Amino acid sequence: MKHLFKATKMGWASEKEGIWFDSDDFTVEEAKQEFKEYQGTTDRGYPYTGYEYDGQKYHDVTYLGEFKDDELPRNDNDLLDLLLKRHQKD
C-alpha cells in the first residue's frame, strides 16, 4: 500500500506531480511531515508559504489517500474511477 500525494511544482506552468510513500514505512502523518514548509516572497513582494520535498519546491500538496500498489492512479480520471469504485462498495 502507498500513501499518495499530488503536488503543484513552483513556476508558471502549474505542473502537477504524484508523490507516494510506502505505507509499511510511513504513517500518513509521517509522510505529510516529509514536505517541509518554508516562507518565500514573490517577484512582486508578496509573501507565500511553499513546500519542499527531495529538493523540489511546490506551491501546494494534497493528500489523495492510500492505494494498493497495483491501483495507484496515473491521472485525475484514474483517481475519480478508483474513488467511485470504493464508494460503490461501501
mmCIF file as gemmi writes it, N, C-alpha and C atoms, coordinates in Angstrom:
data_model
loop_
_atom_site.group_PDB
_atom_site.id
_atom_site.type_symbol
_atom_site.label_atom_id
_atom_site.label_alt_id
_atom_site.label_comp_id
_atom_site.label_asym_id
_atom_site.label_entity_id
_atom_site.label_seq_id
_atom_site.pdbx_PDB_ins_code
_atom_site.Cartn_x
_atom_site.Cartn_y
_atom_site.Cartn_z
_atom_site.occupancy
_atom_site.B_iso_or_equiv
_atom_site.pdbx_formal_charge
_atom_site.auth_seq_id
_atom_site.auth_asym_id
_atom_site.pdbx_PDB_model_num
ATOM 1 N N . MET Axp A 1 ? 0.85 -1.18 0 1 0 ? 1 A 1
ATOM 2 C CA . MET Axp A 1 ? 0 0 0 1 0 ? 1 A 1
ATOM 3 C C . MET Axp A 1 ? 0.889 1.234 0 1 0 ? 1 A 1
ATOM 4 N N . LYS Axp A 2 ? 0.328 2.287 -0.582 1 0 ? 2 A 1
ATOM 5 C CA . LYS Axp A 2 ? 1.079 3.536 -0.692 1 0 ? 2 A 1
ATOM 6 C C . LYS Axp A 2 ? 0.182 4.721 -0.328 1 0 ? 2 A 1
ATOM 7 N N . HIS Axp A 3 ? 0.782 5.714 0.35 1 0 ? 3 A 1
ATOM 8 C CA . HIS Axp A 3 ? 0.126 6.995 0.589 1 0 ? 3 A 1
ATOM 9 C C . HIS Axp A 3 ? 0.461 7.86 -0.622 1 0 ? 3 A 1
ATOM 10 N N . LEU Axp A 4 ? -0.566 8.441 -1.251 1 0 ? 4 A 1
ATOM 11 C CA . LEU Axp A 4 ? -0.36 9.218 -2.462 1 0 ? 4 A 1
ATOM 12 C C . LEU Axp A 4 ? -0.678 10.686 -2.234 1 0 ? 4 A 1
ATOM 13 N N . PHE Axp A 5 ? 0.231 11.539 -2.703 1 0 ? 5 A 1
ATOM 14 C CA . PHE Axp A 5 ? 0.066 12.987 -2.639 1 0 ? 5 A 1
ATOM 15 C C . PHE Axp A 5 ? 0.138 13.553 -4.05 1 0 ? 5 A 1
ATOM 16 N N . LYS Axp A 6 ? -0.547 14.666 -4.257 1 0 ? 6 A 1
ATOM 17 C CA . LYS Axp A 6 ? -0.47 15.398 -5.515 1 0 ? 6 A 1
ATOM 18 C C . LYS Axp A 6 ? 0.074 16.776 -5.171 1 0 ? 6 A 1
ATOM 19 N N . ALA Axp A 7 ? 1.126 17.192 -5.867 1 0 ? 7 A 1
ATOM 20 C CA . ALA Axp A 7 ? 1.775 18.466 -5.555 1 0 ? 7 A 1
ATOM 21 C C . ALA Axp A 7 ? 1.937 19.289 -6.832 1 0 ? 7 A 1
ATOM 22 N N . THR Axp A 8 ? 1.778 20.614 -6.701 1 0 ? 8 A 1
ATOM 23 C CA . THR Axp A 8 ? 1.952 21.529 -7.814 1 0 ? 8 A 1
ATOM 24 C C . THR Axp A 8 ? 3.342 22.143 -7.719 1 0 ? 8 A 1
ATOM 25 N N . LYS Axp A 9 ? 4.158 21.911 -8.751 1 0 ? 9 A 1
ATOM 26 C CA . LYS Axp A 9 ? 5.52 22.439 -8.755 1 0 ? 9 A 1
ATOM 27 C C . LYS Axp A 9 ? 5.502 23.961 -8.854 1 0 ? 9 A 1
ATOM 28 N N . MET Axp A 10 ? 6.532 24.584 -8.286 1 0 ? 10 A 1
ATOM 29 C CA . MET Axp A 10 ? 6.688 26.032 -8.386 1 0 ? 10 A 1
ATOM 30 C C . MET Axp A 10 ? 6.898 26.399 -9.85 1 0 ? 10 A 1
ATOM 31 N N . GLY Axp A 11 ? 6.403 27.551 -10.214 1 0 ? 11 A 1
ATOM 32 C CA . GLY Axp A 11 ? 6.556 28.038 -11.579 1 0 ? 11 A 1
ATOM 33 C C . GLY Axp A 11 ? 5.204 28.353 -12.189 1 0 ? 11 A 1
ATOM 34 N N . TRP Axp A 12 ? 5.232 28.937 -13.351 1 0 ? 12 A 1
ATOM 35 C CA . TRP Axp A 12 ? 4.008 29.388 -14.01 1 0 ? 12 A 1
ATOM 36 C C . TRP Axp A 12 ? 3.266 28.257 -14.722 1 0 ? 12 A 1
ATOM 37 N N . ALA Axp A 13 ? 3.908 27.135 -14.975 1 0 ? 13 A 1
ATOM 38 C CA . ALA Axp A 13 ? 3.293 26.051 -15.74 1 0 ? 13 A 1
ATOM 39 C C . ALA Axp A 13 ? 2.255 25.258 -14.933 1 0 ? 13 A 1
ATOM 40 N N . SER Axp A 14 ? 2.257 25.389 -13.617 1 0 ? 14 A 1
ATOM 41 C CA . SER Axp A 14 ? 1.339 24.648 -12.736 1 0 ? 14 A 1
ATOM 42 C C . SER Axp A 14 ? 1.419 23.14 -12.967 1 0 ? 14 A 1
ATOM 43 N N . GLU Axp A 15 ? 2.627 22.649 -13.194 1 0 ? 15 A 1
ATOM 44 C CA . GLU Axp A 15 ? 2.836 21.222 -13.421 1 0 ? 15 A 1
ATOM 45 C C . GLU Axp A 15 ? 2.572 20.451 -12.135 1 0 ? 15 A 1
ATOM 46 N N . LYS Axp A 16 ? 1.79 19.395 -12.251 1 0 ? 16 A 1
ATOM 47 C CA . LYS Axp A 16 ? 1.438 18.563 -11.099 1 0 ? 16 A 1
ATOM 48 C C . LYS Axp A 16 ? 2.302 17.303 -11.091 1 0 ? 16 A 1
ATOM 49 N N . GLU Axp A 17 ? 2.535 16.791 -9.877 1 0 ? 17 A 1
ATOM 50 C CA . GLU Axp A 17 ? 3.362 15.605 -9.72 1 0 ? 17 A 1
ATOM 51 C C . GLU Axp A 17 ? 2.762 14.717 -8.635 1 0 ? 17 A 1
ATOM 52 N N . GLY Axp A 18 ? 2.749 13.415 -8.878 1 0 ? 18 A 1
ATOM 53 C CA . GLY Axp A 18 ? 2.317 12.467 -7.874 1 0 ? 18 A 1
ATOM 54 C C . GLY Axp A 18 ? 3.523 11.997 -7.068 1 0 ? 18 A 1
ATOM 55 N N . ILE Axp A 19 ? 3.377 11.985 -5.751 1 0 ? 19 A 1
ATOM 56 C CA . ILE Axp A 19 ? 4.453 11.56 -4.856 1 0 ? 19 A 1
ATOM 57 C C . ILE Axp A 19 ? 3.864 10.535 -3.899 1 0 ? 19 A 1
ATOM 58 N N . TRP Axp A 20 ? 4.509 9.396 -3.787 1 0 ? 20 A 1
ATOM 59 C CA . TRP Axp A 20 ? 3.979 8.349 -2.916 1 0 ? 20 A 1
ATOM 60 C C . TRP Axp A 20 ? 5.004 7.92 -1.88 1 0 ? 20 A 1
ATOM 61 N N . PHE Axp A 21 ? 4.473 7.401 -0.777 1 0 ? 21 A 1
ATOM 62 C CA . PHE Axp A 21 ? 5.269 6.877 0.326 1 0 ? 21 A 1
ATOM 63 C C . PHE Axp A 21 ? 4.72 5.501 0.684 1 0 ? 21 A 1
ATOM 64 N N . ASP Axp A 22 ? 5.596 4.554 0.899 1 0 ? 22 A 1
ATOM 65 C CA . ASP Axp A 22 ? 5.189 3.198 1.24 1 0 ? 22 A 1
ATOM 66 C C . ASP Axp A 22 ? 4.539 3.188 2.622 1 0 ? 22 A 1
ATOM 67 N N . SER Axp A 23 ? 3.336 2.626 2.7 1 0 ? 23 A 1
ATOM 68 C CA . SER Axp A 23 ? 2.592 2.583 3.969 1 0 ? 23 A 1
ATOM 69 C C . SER Axp A 23 ? 3.274 1.728 5.03 1 0 ? 23 A 1
ATOM 70 N N . ASP Axp A 24 ? 4.118 0.797 4.607 1 0 ? 24 A 1
ATOM 71 C CA . ASP Axp A 24 ? 4.855 -0.016 5.579 1 0 ? 24 A 1
ATOM 72 C C . ASP Axp A 24 ? 5.922 0.797 6.298 1 0 ? 24 A 1
ATOM 73 N N . ASP Axp A 25 ? 6.386 1.866 5.645 1 0 ? 25 A 1
ATOM 74 C CA . ASP Axp A 25 ? 7.469 2.678 6.209 1 0 ? 25 A 1
ATOM 75 C C . ASP Axp A 25 ? 7.011 4.007 6.811 1 0 ? 25 A 1
ATOM 76 N N . PHE Axp A 26 ? 5.827 4.513 6.376 1 0 ? 26 A 1
ATOM 77 C CA . PHE Axp A 26 ? 5.357 5.824 6.805 1 0 ? 26 A 1
ATOM 78 C C . PHE Axp A 26 ? 3.889 5.763 7.195 1 0 ? 26 A 1
ATOM 79 N N . THR Axp A 27 ? 3.537 6.405 8.305 1 0 ? 27 A 1
ATOM 80 C CA . THR Axp A 27 ? 2.134 6.668 8.596 1 0 ? 27 A 1
ATOM 81 C C . THR Axp A 27 ? 1.744 7.877 7.741 1 0 ? 27 A 1
ATOM 82 N N . VAL Axp A 28 ? 0.469 8.195 7.695 1 0 ? 28 A 1
ATOM 83 C CA . VAL Axp A 28 ? 0.033 9.38 6.943 1 0 ? 28 A 1
ATOM 84 C C . VAL Axp A 28 ? 0.722 10.626 7.491 1 0 ? 28 A 1
ATOM 85 N N . GLU Axp A 29 ? 0.735 10.757 8.805 1 0 ? 29 A 1
ATOM 86 C CA . GLU Axp A 29 ? 1.35 11.943 9.423 1 0 ? 29 A 1
ATOM 87 C C . GLU Axp A 29 ? 2.845 12.024 9.136 1 0 ? 29 A 1
ATOM 88 N N . GLU Axp A 30 ? 3.538 10.903 9.202 1 0 ? 30 A 1
ATOM 89 C CA . GLU Axp A 30 ? 4.975 10.897 8.899 1 0 ? 30 A 1
ATOM 90 C C . GLU Axp A 30 ? 5.222 11.287 7.454 1 0 ? 30 A 1
ATOM 91 N N . ALA Axp A 31 ? 4.389 10.813 6.545 1 0 ? 31 A 1
ATOM 92 C CA . ALA Axp A 31 ? 4.531 11.161 5.13 1 0 ? 31 A 1
ATOM 93 C C . ALA Axp A 31 ? 4.29 12.657 4.926 1 0 ? 31 A 1
ATOM 94 N N . LYS Axp A 32 ? 3.271 13.204 5.576 1 0 ? 32 A 1
ATOM 95 C CA . LYS Axp A 32 ? 2.994 14.644 5.461 1 0 ? 32 A 1
ATOM 96 C C . LYS Axp A 32 ? 4.169 15.483 5.959 1 0 ? 32 A 1
ATOM 97 N N . GLN Axp A 33 ? 4.837 14.997 7 1 0 ? 33 A 1
ATOM 98 C CA . GLN Axp A 33 ? 5.96 15.741 7.567 1 0 ? 33 A 1
ATOM 99 C C . GLN Axp A 33 ? 7.182 15.759 6.648 1 0 ? 33 A 1
ATOM 100 N N . GLU Axp A 34 ? 7.206 14.908 5.636 1 0 ? 34 A 1
ATOM 101 C CA . GLU Axp A 34 ? 8.314 14.897 4.677 1 0 ? 34 A 1
ATOM 102 C C . GLU Axp A 34 ? 8.31 16.164 3.813 1 0 ? 34 A 1
ATOM 103 N N . PHE Axp A 35 ? 7.155 16.815 3.692 1 0 ? 35 A 1
ATOM 104 C CA . PHE Axp A 35 ? 7.051 18.067 2.946 1 0 ? 35 A 1
ATOM 105 C C . PHE Axp A 35 ? 7.349 19.213 3.906 1 0 ? 35 A 1
ATOM 106 N N . LYS Axp A 36 ? 8.506 19.803 3.753 1 0 ? 36 A 1
ATOM 107 C CA . LYS Axp A 36 ? 8.944 20.862 4.667 1 0 ? 36 A 1
ATOM 108 C C . LYS Axp A 36 ? 8.383 22.206 4.224 1 0 ? 36 A 1
ATOM 109 N N . GLU Axp A 37 ? 7.678 22.85 5.131 1 0 ? 37 A 1
ATOM 110 C CA . GLU Axp A 37 ? 7.089 24.157 4.855 1 0 ? 37 A 1
ATOM 111 C C . GLU Axp A 37 ? 8.178 25.228 4.892 1 0 ? 37 A 1
ATOM 112 N N . TYR Axp A 38 ? 8.088 26.205 3.981 1 0 ? 38 A 1
ATOM 113 C CA . TYR Axp A 38 ? 9.012 27.333 4.006 1 0 ? 38 A 1
ATOM 114 C C . TYR Axp A 38 ? 8.269 28.604 3.595 1 0 ? 38 A 1
ATOM 115 N N . GLN Axp A 39 ? 8.811 29.746 3.975 1 0 ? 39 A 1
ATOM 116 C CA . GLN Axp A 39 ? 8.229 31.044 3.649 1 0 ? 39 A 1
ATOM 117 C C . GLN Axp A 39 ? 9.049 31.676 2.524 1 0 ? 39 A 1
ATOM 118 N N . GLY Axp A 40 ? 8.359 32.228 1.54 1 0 ? 40 A 1
ATOM 119 C CA . GLY Axp A 40 ? 9.036 32.884 0.425 1 0 ? 40 A 1
ATOM 120 C C . GLY Axp A 40 ? 8.342 34.195 0.089 1 0 ? 40 A 1
ATOM 121 N N . THR Axp A 41 ? 8.897 34.903 -0.882 1 0 ? 41 A 1
ATOM 122 C CA . THR Axp A 41 ? 8.34 36.157 -1.361 1 0 ? 41 A 1
ATOM 123 C C . THR Axp A 41 ? 8.336 36.131 -2.886 1 0 ? 41 A 1
ATOM 124 N N . THR Axp A 42 ? 7.227 36.514 -3.497 1 0 ? 42 A 1
ATOM 125 C CA . THR Axp A 42 ? 7.138 36.534 -4.955 1 0 ? 42 A 1
ATOM 126 C C . THR Axp A 42 ? 7.994 37.665 -5.521 1 0 ? 42 A 1
ATOM 127 N N . ASP Axp A 43 ? 8.141 37.675 -6.837 1 0 ? 43 A 1
ATOM 128 C CA . ASP Axp A 43 ? 8.885 38.749 -7.505 1 0 ? 43 A 1
ATOM 129 C C . ASP Axp A 43 ? 8.265 40.116 -7.235 1 0 ? 43 A 1
ATOM 130 N N . ARG Axp A 44 ? 6.978 40.132 -6.97 1 0 ? 44 A 1
ATOM 131 C CA . ARG Axp A 44 ? 6.265 41.388 -6.704 1 0 ? 44 A 1
ATOM 132 C C . ARG Axp A 44 ? 6.206 41.726 -5.218 1 0 ? 44 A 1
ATOM 133 N N . GLY Axp A 45 ? 6.87 40.92 -4.388 1 0 ? 45 A 1
ATOM 134 C CA . GLY Axp A 45 ? 6.958 41.226 -2.971 1 0 ? 45 A 1
ATOM 135 C C . GLY Axp A 45 ? 5.877 40.637 -2.088 1 0 ? 45 A 1
ATOM 136 N N . TYR Axp A 46 ? 5.064 39.736 -2.63 1 0 ? 46 A 1
ATOM 137 C CA . TYR Axp A 46 ? 4.008 39.119 -1.832 1 0 ? 46 A 1
ATOM 138 C C . TYR Axp A 46 ? 4.549 37.877 -1.117 1 0 ? 46 A 1
ATOM 139 N N . PRO Axp A 47 ? 4.245 37.742 0.172 1 0 ? 47 A 1
ATOM 140 C CA . PRO Axp A 47 ? 4.714 36.564 0.906 1 0 ? 47 A 1
ATOM 141 C C . PRO Axp A 47 ? 3.863 35.332 0.551 1 0 ? 47 A 1
ATOM 142 N N . TYR Axp A 48 ? 4.468 34.17 0.624 1 0 ? 48 A 1
ATOM 143 C CA . TYR Axp A 48 ? 3.729 32.922 0.387 1 0 ? 48 A 1
ATOM 144 C C . TYR Axp A 48 ? 4.368 31.807 1.198 1 0 ? 48 A 1
ATOM 145 N N . THR Axp A 49 ? 3.599 30.747 1.388 1 0 ? 49 A 1
ATOM 146 C CA . THR Axp A 49 ? 4.093 29.538 2.029 1 0 ? 49 A 1
ATOM 147 C C . THR Axp A 49 ? 4.21 28.467 0.959 1 0 ? 49 A 1
ATOM 148 N N . GLY Axp A 50 ? 5.375 27.836 0.873 1 0 ? 50 A 1
ATOM 149 C CA . GLY Axp A 50 ? 5.601 26.757 -0.08 1 0 ? 50 A 1
ATOM 150 C C . GLY Axp A 50 ? 6.014 25.503 0.668 1 0 ? 50 A 1
ATOM 151 N N . TYR Axp A 51 ? 6.234 24.445 -0.1 1 0 ? 51 A 1
ATOM 152 C CA . TYR Axp A 51 ? 6.608 23.151 0.475 1 0 ? 51 A 1
ATOM 153 C C . TYR Axp A 51 ? 7.752 22.574 -0.337 1 0 ? 51 A 1
ATOM 154 N N . GLU Axp A 52 ? 8.684 21.939 0.359 1 0 ? 52 A 1
ATOM 155 C CA . GLU Axp A 52 ? 9.832 21.348 -0.322 1 0 ? 52 A 1
ATOM 156 C C . GLU Axp A 52 ? 9.955 19.88 0.063 1 0 ? 52 A 1
ATOM 157 N N . TYR Axp A 53 ? 10.221 19.078 -0.955 1 0 ? 53 A 1
ATOM 158 C CA . TYR Axp A 53 ? 10.467 17.661 -0.732 1 0 ? 53 A 1
ATOM 159 C C . TYR Axp A 53 ? 11.512 17.191 -1.736 1 0 ? 53 A 1
ATOM 160 N N . ASP Axp A 54 ? 12.544 16.554 -1.252 1 0 ? 54 A 1
ATOM 161 C CA . ASP Axp A 54 ? 13.571 15.957 -2.096 1 0 ? 54 A 1
ATOM 162 C C . ASP Axp A 54 ? 14.16 16.973 -3.082 1 0 ? 54 A 1
ATOM 163 N N . GLY Axp A 55 ? 14.372 18.203 -2.613 1 0 ? 55 A 1
ATOM 164 C CA . GLY Axp A 55 ? 14.988 19.242 -3.429 1 0 ? 55 A 1
ATOM 165 C C . GLY Axp A 55 ? 14.05 19.956 -4.384 1 0 ? 55 A 1
ATOM 166 N N . GLN Axp A 56 ? 12.805 19.53 -4.471 1 0 ? 56 A 1
ATOM 167 C CA . GLN Axp A 56 ? 11.812 20.154 -5.358 1 0 ? 56 A 1
ATOM 168 C C . GLN Axp A 56 ? 10.88 21.035 -4.532 1 0 ? 56 A 1
ATOM 169 N N . LYS Axp A 57 ? 10.564 22.223 -5.036 1 0 ? 57 A 1
ATOM 170 C CA . LYS Axp A 57 ? 9.659 23.136 -4.343 1 0 ? 57 A 1
ATOM 171 C C . LYS Axp A 57 ? 8.279 23.088 -4.977 1 0 ? 57 A 1
ATOM 172 N N . TYR Axp A 58 ? 7.253 23.183 -4.105 1 0 ? 58 A 1
ATOM 173 C CA . TYR Axp A 58 ? 5.862 23.068 -4.538 1 0 ? 58 A 1
ATOM 174 C C . TYR Axp A 58 ? 5.018 24.215 -3.994 1 0 ? 58 A 1
ATOM 175 N N . HIS Axp A 59 ? 3.995 24.616 -4.774 1 0 ? 59 A 1
ATOM 176 C CA . HIS Axp A 59 ? 3.008 25.607 -4.325 1 0 ? 59 A 1
ATOM 177 C C . HIS Axp A 59 ? 2.108 24.994 -3.261 1 0 ? 59 A 1
ATOM 178 N N . ASP Axp A 60 ? 1.644 23.776 -3.546 1 0 ? 60 A 1
ATOM 179 C CA . ASP Axp A 60 ? 0.688 23.125 -2.652 1 0 ? 60 A 1
ATOM 180 C C . ASP Axp A 60 ? 0.869 21.615 -2.72 1 0 ? 60 A 1
ATOM 181 N N . VAL Axp A 61 ? 0.406 20.959 -1.678 1 0 ? 61 A 1
ATOM 182 C CA . VAL Axp A 61 ? 0.48 19.496 -1.58 1 0 ? 61 A 1
ATOM 183 C C . VAL Axp A 61 ? -0.851 19.012 -1.021 1 0 ? 61 A 1
ATOM 184 N N . THR Axp A 62 ? -1.436 17.995 -1.671 1 0 ? 62 A 1
ATOM 185 C CA . THR Axp A 62 ? -2.723 17.455 -1.257 1 0 ? 62 A 1
ATOM 186 C C . THR Axp A 62 ? -2.602 15.947 -1.065 1 0 ? 62 A 1
ATOM 187 N N . TYR Axp A 63 ? -3.086 15.459 0.068 1 0 ? 63 A 1
ATOM 188 C CA . TYR Axp A 63 ? -3.105 14.026 0.317 1 0 ? 63 A 1
ATOM 189 C C . TYR Axp A 63 ? -4.321 13.43 -0.378 1 0 ? 63 A 1
ATOM 190 N N . LEU Axp A 64 ? -4.105 12.422 -1.242 1 0 ? 64 A 1
ATOM 191 C CA . LEU Axp A 64 ? -5.188 11.807 -2.004 1 0 ? 64 A 1
ATOM 192 C C . LEU Axp A 64 ? -5.72 10.526 -1.379 1 0 ? 64 A 1
ATOM 193 N N . GLY Axp A 65 ? -4.916 9.891 -0.537 1 0 ? 65 A 1
ATOM 194 C CA . GLY Axp A 65 ? -5.374 8.676 0.105 1 0 ? 65 A 1
ATOM 195 C C . GLY Axp A 65 ? -4.354 7.561 0.027 1 0 ? 65 A 1
ATOM 196 N N . GLU Axp A 66 ? -4.775 6.395 0.507 1 0 ? 66 A 1
ATOM 197 C CA . GLU Axp A 66 ? -3.921 5.205 0.499 1 0 ? 66 A 1
ATOM 198 C C . GLU Axp A 66 ? -4.441 4.258 -0.573 1 0 ? 66 A 1
ATOM 199 N N . PHE Axp A 67 ? -3.529 3.745 -1.384 1 0 ? 67 A 1
ATOM 200 C CA . PHE Axp A 67 ? -3.894 2.903 -2.518 1 0 ? 67 A 1
ATOM 201 C C . PHE Axp A 67 ? -3.044 1.649 -2.541 1 0 ? 67 A 1
ATOM 202 N N . LYS Axp A 68 ? -3.633 0.581 -3.087 1 0 ? 68 A 1
ATOM 203 C CA . LYS Axp A 68 ? -2.87 -0.639 -3.313 1 0 ? 68 A 1
ATOM 204 C C . LYS Axp A 68 ? -1.794 -0.351 -4.355 1 0 ? 68 A 1
ATOM 205 N N . ASP Axp A 69 ? -0.673 -1.067 -4.255 1 0 ? 69 A 1
ATOM 206 C CA . ASP Axp A 69 ? 0.441 -0.823 -5.164 1 0 ? 69 A 1
ATOM 207 C C . ASP Axp A 69 ? 0.032 -0.918 -6.631 1 0 ? 69 A 1
ATOM 208 N N . ASP Axp A 70 ? -0.831 -1.865 -6.964 1 0 ? 70 A 1
ATOM 209 C CA . ASP Axp A 70 ? -1.222 -2.057 -8.358 1 0 ? 70 A 1
ATOM 210 C C . ASP Axp A 70 ? -2.428 -1.204 -8.769 1 0 ? 70 A 1
ATOM 211 N N . GLU Axp A 71 ? -2.888 -0.326 -7.869 1 0 ? 71 A 1
ATOM 212 C CA . GLU Axp A 71 ? -4.027 0.541 -8.176 1 0 ? 71 A 1
ATOM 213 C C . GLU Axp A 71 ? -3.694 2.025 -8.048 1 0 ? 71 A 1
ATOM 214 N N . LEU Axp A 72 ? -2.419 2.376 -8.049 1 0 ? 72 A 1
ATOM 215 C CA . LEU Axp A 72 ? -2.07 3.792 -7.961 1 0 ? 72 A 1
ATOM 216 C C . LEU Axp A 72 ? -2.596 4.521 -9.194 1 0 ? 72 A 1
ATOM 217 N N . PRO Axp A 73 ? -3.389 5.58 -9.001 1 0 ? 73 A 1
ATOM 218 C CA . PRO Axp A 73 ? -3.91 6.313 -10.159 1 0 ? 73 A 1
ATOM 219 C C . PRO Axp A 73 ? -2.786 7.05 -10.892 1 0 ? 73 A 1
ATOM 220 N N . ARG Axp A 74 ? -2.886 7.087 -12.22 1 0 ? 74 A 1
ATOM 221 C CA . ARG Axp A 74 ? -1.876 7.758 -13.046 1 0 ? 74 A 1
ATOM 222 C C . ARG Axp A 74 ? -2.292 9.177 -13.407 1 0 ? 74 A 1
ATOM 223 N N . ASN Axp A 75 ? -3.573 9.479 -13.23 1 0 ? 75 A 1
ATOM 224 C CA . ASN Axp A 75 ? -4.065 10.814 -13.564 1 0 ? 75 A 1
ATOM 225 C C . ASN Axp A 75 ? -5.378 11.048 -12.798 1 0 ? 75 A 1
ATOM 226 N N . ASP Axp A 76 ? -5.965 12.224 -12.982 1 0 ? 76 A 1
ATOM 227 C CA . ASP Axp A 76 ? -7.189 12.568 -12.251 1 0 ? 76 A 1
ATOM 228 C C . ASP Axp A 76 ? -8.353 11.643 -12.596 1 0 ? 76 A 1
ATOM 229 N N . ASN Axp A 77 ? -8.45 11.231 -13.853 1 0 ? 77 A 1
ATOM 230 C CA . ASN Axp A 77 ? -9.534 10.323 -14.245 1 0 ? 77 A 1
ATOM 231 C C . ASN Axp A 77 ? -9.407 8.979 -13.537 1 0 ? 77 A 1
ATOM 232 N N . ASP Axp A 78 ? -8.189 8.432 -13.472 1 0 ? 78 A 1
ATOM 233 C CA . ASP Axp A 78 ? -7.965 7.182 -12.733 1 0 ? 78 A 1
ATOM 234 C C . ASP Axp A 78 ? -8.362 7.345 -11.27 1 0 ? 78 A 1
ATOM 235 N N . LEU Axp A 79 ? -7.988 8.473 -10.69 1 0 ? 79 A 1
ATOM 236 C CA . LEU Axp A 79 ? -8.306 8.735 -9.285 1 0 ? 79 A 1
ATOM 237 C C . LEU Axp A 79 ? -9.82 8.746 -9.07 1 0 ? 79 A 1
ATOM 238 N N . LEU Axp A 80 ? -10.543 9.45 -9.923 1 0 ? 80 A 1
ATOM 239 C CA . LEU Axp A 80 ? -12 9.504 -9.789 1 0 ? 80 A 1
ATOM 240 C C . LEU Axp A 80 ? -12.621 8.122 -9.934 1 0 ? 80 A 1
ATOM 241 N N . ASP Axp A 81 ? -12.148 7.352 -10.9 1 0 ? 81 A 1
ATOM 242 C CA . ASP Axp A 81 ? -12.664 5.991 -11.086 1 0 ? 81 A 1
ATOM 243 C C . ASP Axp A 81 ? -12.454 5.132 -9.84 1 0 ? 81 A 1
ATOM 244 N N . LEU Axp A 82 ? -11.248 5.194 -9.27 1 0 ? 82 A 1
ATOM 245 C CA . LEU Axp A 82 ? -10.953 4.404 -8.072 1 0 ? 82 A 1
ATOM 246 C C . LEU Axp A 82 ? -11.807 4.838 -6.882 1 0 ? 82 A 1
ATOM 247 N N . LEU Axp A 83 ? -11.959 6.143 -6.714 1 0 ? 83 A 1
ATOM 248 C CA . LEU Axp A 83 ? -12.76 6.638 -5.597 1 0 ? 83 A 1
ATOM 249 C C . LEU Axp A 83 ? -14.232 6.271 -5.755 1 0 ? 83 A 1
ATOM 250 N N . LEU Axp A 84 ? -14.741 6.321 -6.988 1 0 ? 84 A 1
ATOM 251 C CA . LEU Axp A 84 ? -16.13 5.911 -7.229 1 0 ? 84 A 1
ATOM 252 C C . LEU Axp A 84 ? -16.327 4.427 -6.95 1 0 ? 84 A 1
ATOM 253 N N . LYS Axp A 85 ? -15.384 3.603 -7.364 1 0 ? 85 A 1
ATOM 254 C CA . LYS Axp A 85 ? -15.473 2.169 -7.09 1 0 ? 85 A 1
ATOM 255 C C . LYS Axp A 85 ? -15.47 1.888 -5.601 1 0 ? 85 A 1
ATOM 256 N N . ARG Axp A 86 ? -14.615 2.601 -4.858 1 0 ? 86 A 1
ATOM 257 C CA . ARG Axp A 86 ? -14.572 2.429 -3.406 1 0 ? 86 A 1
ATOM 258 C C . ARG Axp A 86 ? -15.905 2.815 -2.78 1 0 ? 86 A 1
ATOM 259 N N . HIS Axp A 87 ? -16.45 3.926 -3.242 1 0 ? 87 A 1
ATOM 260 C CA . HIS Axp A 87 ? -17.712 4.43 -2.686 1 0 ? 87 A 1
ATOM 261 C C . HIS Axp A 87 ? -18.86 3.461 -2.976 1 0 ? 87 A 1
ATOM 262 N N . GLN Axp A 88 ? -18.862 2.866 -4.147 1 0 ? 88 A 1
ATOM 263 C CA . GLN Axp A 88 ? -19.918 1.932 -4.524 1 0 ? 88 A 1
ATOM 264 C C . GLN Axp A 88 ? -19.855 0.652 -3.686 1 0 ? 88 A 1
ATOM 265 N N . LYS Axp A 89 ? -18.66 0.269 -3.244 1 0 ? 89 A 1
ATOM 266 C CA . LYS Axp A 89 ? -18.506 -0.932 -2.411 1 0 ? 89 A 1
ATOM 267 C C . LYS Axp A 89 ? -19.04 -0.729 -0.998 1 0 ? 89 A 1
ATOM 268 N N . ASP Axp A 90 ? -19.037 0.55 -0.542 1 0 ? 90 A 1
ATOM 269 C CA . ASP Axp A 90 ? -19.473 0.855 0.835 1 0 ? 90 A 1
ATOM 270 C C . ASP Axp A 90 ? -20.924 0.716 1.013 1 0 ? 90 A 1
